[in-house]
Coordinates of C-alpha atoms and ligand atoms in Angstrom, one line a residue:
X1 CA -1.4 -1.7 29.4
X2 CA 1.1 -2.1 26.4
X3 CA -0.8 -0.1 23.5
X4 CA -1.1 -1.8 20.2
X5 CA 0.9 -0.7 17.1
X6 CA -0.8 1.1 14.3
X7 CA -0.9 0.2 10.7
X8 CA -0.1 2.9 8.8
X9 CA -0.5 2.4 4.9
X10 CA 0.8 4.2 1.7
X11 CA -1.0 4.0 -1.3
X12 CA -0.7 6.0 -4.7
X13 CA 0.1 5.2 -8.1
X14 CA 3.8 4.4 -9.6
X15 CA 6.4 7.4 -8.4
X16 CA 3.9 9.5 -5.8
X17 CA 6.2 9.4 -3.7
X18 CA 5.5 6.7 -1.0
X19 CA 8.8 5.3 -0.8
X20 CA 10.5 8.9 0.7
X21 CA 7.7 9.3 2.8
X22 CA 7.6 6.1 4.5
X23 CA 11.3 6.0 5.0
X24 CA 11.0 9.7 6.3
X25 CA 7.9 8.6 8.8
X26 CA 9.9 5.9 10.0
X27 CA 12.9 8.1 10.8
X28 CA 10.6 10.2 12.9
X29 CA 8.3 7.4 14.5
X30 CA 12.0 6.0 15.6
X31 CA 12.6 9.0 17.7
X32 CA 9.6 9.3 19.1
X33 CA 9.7 5.3 20.2
X34 CA 6.7 4.0 18.1
X35 CA 8.9 0.8 17.3
X36 CA 8.4 1.3 13.5
X37 CA 9.2 -1.6 11.2
X38 CA 9.2 -0.4 7.3
X39 CA 7.1 -3.0 5.2
X40 CA 6.4 -2.9 1.7
X41 CA 4.2 -4.9 -1.1
X42 CA 5.2 -7.1 -2.9
X43 CA 7.3 -8.3 -0.6
X44 CA 10.1 -9.2 -3.5
X45 CA 12.1 -11.3 -1.0
X46 CA 10.0 -14.5 -0.4
X47 CA 9.5 -17.2 -3.2
X48 CA 5.8 -15.6 -4.6
X49 CA 7.9 -12.3 -4.5
X50 CA 9.6 -13.5 -6.9
X51 CA 7.4 -14.6 -9.0
X52 CA 6.2 -11.2 -9.0
X53 CA 9.9 -9.7 -9.5
X54 CA 10.0 -11.5 -12.4
X55 CA 7.0 -10.8 -13.9
X56 CA 7.2 -6.8 -12.8
X57 CA 10.3 -6.3 -15.1
X58 CA 8.7 -8.6 -18.0
X59 CA 10.8 -11.8 -17.3
X60 CA 8.1 -13.7 -17.4
X61 CA 4.4 -13.5 -18.6
X62 CA 1.5 -14.7 -16.2
X63 CA -2.2 -14.6 -16.5
X64 CA -4.0 -11.5 -15.0
X65 CA -6.3 -13.3 -12.5
X66 CA -3.3 -15.6 -11.5
X67 CA -0.9 -13.0 -11.1
X68 CA -3.6 -10.8 -9.0
X69 CA -4.3 -14.4 -6.7
X70 CA -0.3 -14.4 -6.3
X71 CA 0.3 -10.7 -5.0
X72 CA -2.9 -11.3 -2.7
X73 CA -0.8 -14.3 -1.2
X74 CA 2.5 -12.4 -1.3
X75 CA 0.2 -10.4 1.6
X76 CA -1.2 -13.4 3.1
X77 CA 2.2 -15.1 3.9
X78 CA 2.6 -12.3 5.7
X79 CA -0.4 -11.9 7.4
X80 CA 0.2 -13.4 10.8
X81 CA 3.7 -12.0 11.3
X82 CA 1.9 -8.8 10.5
X83 CA -1.0 -9.4 13.8
X84 CA 1.6 -10.6 16.1
X85 CA 3.8 -7.5 15.4
X86 CA 0.9 -4.8 15.4
X87 CA -0.5 -6.8 18.6
X88 CA 3.2 -6.7 20.6
X89 CA 3.3 -3.0 19.8
X90 CA 5.3 -2.6 17.2
X91 CA 3.7 0.0 14.4
X92 CA 4.2 -1.3 10.5
X93 CA 4.7 1.3 8.1
X94 CA 3.4 -0.3 4.8
X95 CA 4.3 0.9 1.2
X96 CA 1.1 -0.3 -0.8
X97 CA -0.9 -3.0 0.0
X98 CA -4.4 -4.4 -0.9
X99 CA -6.0 -1.5 -2.3
X100 CA -3.2 -1.6 -4.9
X101 CA -4.2 -5.1 -5.7
X102 CA -7.5 -3.8 -6.5
X103 CA -6.5 -0.3 -8.3
X104 CA -4.2 -2.2 -10.6
X105 CA -6.1 -5.4 -11.6
X106 CA -9.3 -3.7 -12.0
X107 CA -7.2 -1.0 -14.5
X108 CA -7.0 -4.1 -16.7
X109 CA -10.7 -4.5 -17.7
X110 CA -11.0 -7.9 -17.6
X111 CA -14.4 -9.3 -17.6
X112 CA -15.7 -10.9 -14.6
X113 CA -12.6 -9.7 -12.9
X114 CA -14.9 -6.8 -10.9
X115 CA -14.0 -5.3 -7.4
X116 CA -16.0 -8.0 -5.3
X117 CA -13.8 -10.5 -7.2
X118 CA -10.3 -8.9 -6.2
X119 CA -11.5 -8.4 -2.5
X120 CA -12.1 -12.3 -1.6
X121 CA -8.5 -13.6 -1.7
X122 CA -7.8 -10.3 0.8
X123 CA -10.7 -11.0 3.2
X124 CA -9.4 -11.3 7.0
X125 CA -6.2 -9.6 6.4
X126 CA -5.0 -6.9 8.9
X127 CA -7.0 -3.6 8.2
X128 CA -5.0 -0.4 8.1
X129 CA -5.7 2.0 10.8
X130 CA -4.4 5.3 8.1
X131 CA -4.5 4.7 4.8
X132 CA -2.5 7.7 3.3
X133 CA -3.4 8.2 -0.4
X134 CA -0.5 10.2 -2.0
X135 CA -1.9 12.3 -4.7
X136 CA -0.2 13.2 -7.7
X137 CA -1.1 13.6 -11.4
X138 CA -0.3 10.7 -13.8
X139 CA 1.7 13.3 -15.8
X140 CA 4.0 14.9 -12.4
X141 CA 4.4 11.2 -12.1
X142 CA 5.5 10.2 -15.1
X143 CA 8.6 13.3 -15.0
X144 CA 10.3 11.5 -12.1
X145 CA 13.5 9.5 -12.4
X146 CA 13.4 5.7 -13.1
X147 CA 9.7 6.2 -14.2
X148 CA 8.9 3.4 -17.1
X149 CA 11.0 0.9 -16.2
X150 CA 8.5 -1.8 -14.8
X151 CA 5.1 -3.1 -16.1
X152 CA 2.6 -0.7 -15.8
X153 CA 4.8 2.4 -16.0
X154 CA 2.5 4.0 -18.7
X155 CA 0.6 7.3 -18.3
X156 CA -2.9 5.7 -19.9
X157 CA -2.4 3.3 -17.2
X158 CA -1.5 4.6 -14.7
X159 CA -4.6 7.3 -15.3
X160 CA -7.0 4.4 -15.0
X161 CA -5.2 2.9 -11.6
X162 CA -5.7 6.5 -10.0
X163 CA -9.3 6.5 -11.2
X164 CA -9.5 3.3 -9.2
X165 CA -8.0 4.7 -5.9
X166 CA -10.2 7.5 -5.9
X167 CA -13.1 4.7 -6.0
X168 CA -11.5 3.0 -3.3
X169 CA -11.1 5.7 -0.7
X170 CA -12.9 4.9 2.3
X171 CA -13.1 5.4 6.0
X172 CA -9.7 5.9 7.7
X173 CA -8.5 7.3 4.3
X174 CA -6.3 10.7 4.2
X175 CA -5.6 12.2 0.9
X176 CA -2.2 14.1 0.9
X177 CA -1.3 16.4 -2.0
X178 CA 2.0 14.3 -3.5
X179 CA 2.7 17.3 -5.8
X180 CA 4.0 19.4 -3.1
X181 CA 7.7 20.2 -2.2
X182 CA 9.0 16.4 0.1
X183 CA 9.2 18.4 3.6
X184 CA 5.6 19.7 3.1
X185 CA 4.0 16.4 2.2
X186 CA 5.8 15.2 5.2
X187 CA 4.5 17.5 7.3
X188 CA 1.0 16.5 6.5
X189 CA 1.9 13.0 6.7
X190 CA 3.2 13.4 10.3
X191 CA -0.1 15.6 10.9
X192 CA -2.4 12.6 10.3
X193 CA -0.2 10.2 12.0
X194 CA -0.2 12.2 15.3
X195 CA -4.0 12.3 14.9
X196 CA -4.2 8.5 14.6
X197 CA -1.8 8.2 17.5
X198 CA -4.1 10.4 19.8
X199 CA -7.1 9.1 19.0
X200 CA -9.1 6.2 20.3
X201 CA -8.4 3.6 17.6
X202 CA -5.2 2.0 18.6
X203 CA -7.4 0.8 21.7
X204 CA -9.5 -1.4 20.2
X205 CA -8.3 -4.8 18.3
X206 CA -6.5 -4.8 14.7
X207 CA -9.4 -4.7 12.1
X208 CA -9.7 -7.0 9.9
X209 CA -9.6 -6.6 6.1
X210 CA -13.5 -6.9 4.0
X211 CA -15.7 -8.2 6.8
Ligands
NYM1 N1 0.9 -3.9 -7.6 C1 1.5 -3.7 -6.5 C2 -0.1 -5.0 -8.5 O1 -0.1 -4.5 -9.3 N2 -0.5 -5.5 -7.3 C3 -0.4 -5.5 -6.1 O2 -1.1 -6.0 -5.3 C4 1.0 -4.5 -5.4 C5 0.9 -4.2 -4.1 O3 3.3 -3.8 -8.5 N3 3.5 -0.9 -10.5 C6 2.2 -3.3 -8.7 C7 2.0 -2.1 -8.4 C8 3.3 -1.3 -8.9 C9 4.4 -2.4 -8.7 O4 6.2 -1.4 -7.5 C10 5.4 -2.4 -7.1 P1 6.5 -1.1 -6.2 O5 8.0 0.5 -7.0 O6 7.5 -1.8 -6.1 O7 5.9 -0.2 -5.4

């Protein structure tokens, strides 16, 4: 029987090294014929993604509640495609997802927009089988190349985002010390991923988020 694909998610603050590690993981999984695809959110290629891109690069201003919903809608528009791919045996290596949505929106401290509010529009989306949380101090992240170009890339804000990720940590999360050398991080990532593929977790159906 065909084993379904794995949904492997990388989360973390800006410049925590997620993209580098996604690329390295995808390369490895290709060699082991796991049929991986590299996805990222926001997906800036769609019409909603273009709105998000303009917002992140400060070309447009948007209401905070509205922009949270646009980020969520950008995942919803990919929902069927994600389930189909996972059920057809393709593994998805995803750079950011719903937890980023919550960690960044909650960092804005907006009255009435609590965790429950943030979760609602994401209910029923595919649930990651493994969340690799790339923990790095906001100071180290700020010293990395390209930092500060986009909205949210400010040390004080990133500290709040980091605290929110800590608060959101749940089942299937593995914390990785992302301040280490790239290869060492990759080795830890591979261990967590190998554990996932050899566990019974992928024999059940793809989970549904927040249900
Ligand atoms: N972001 C990302 C959100 O505010 N909400 C979300 O739901 C998601 C997925 O967008 N600063 C923020 C976090 C990042 C930015 O950056 C996307 P990148 O470099 O494309 O991961």
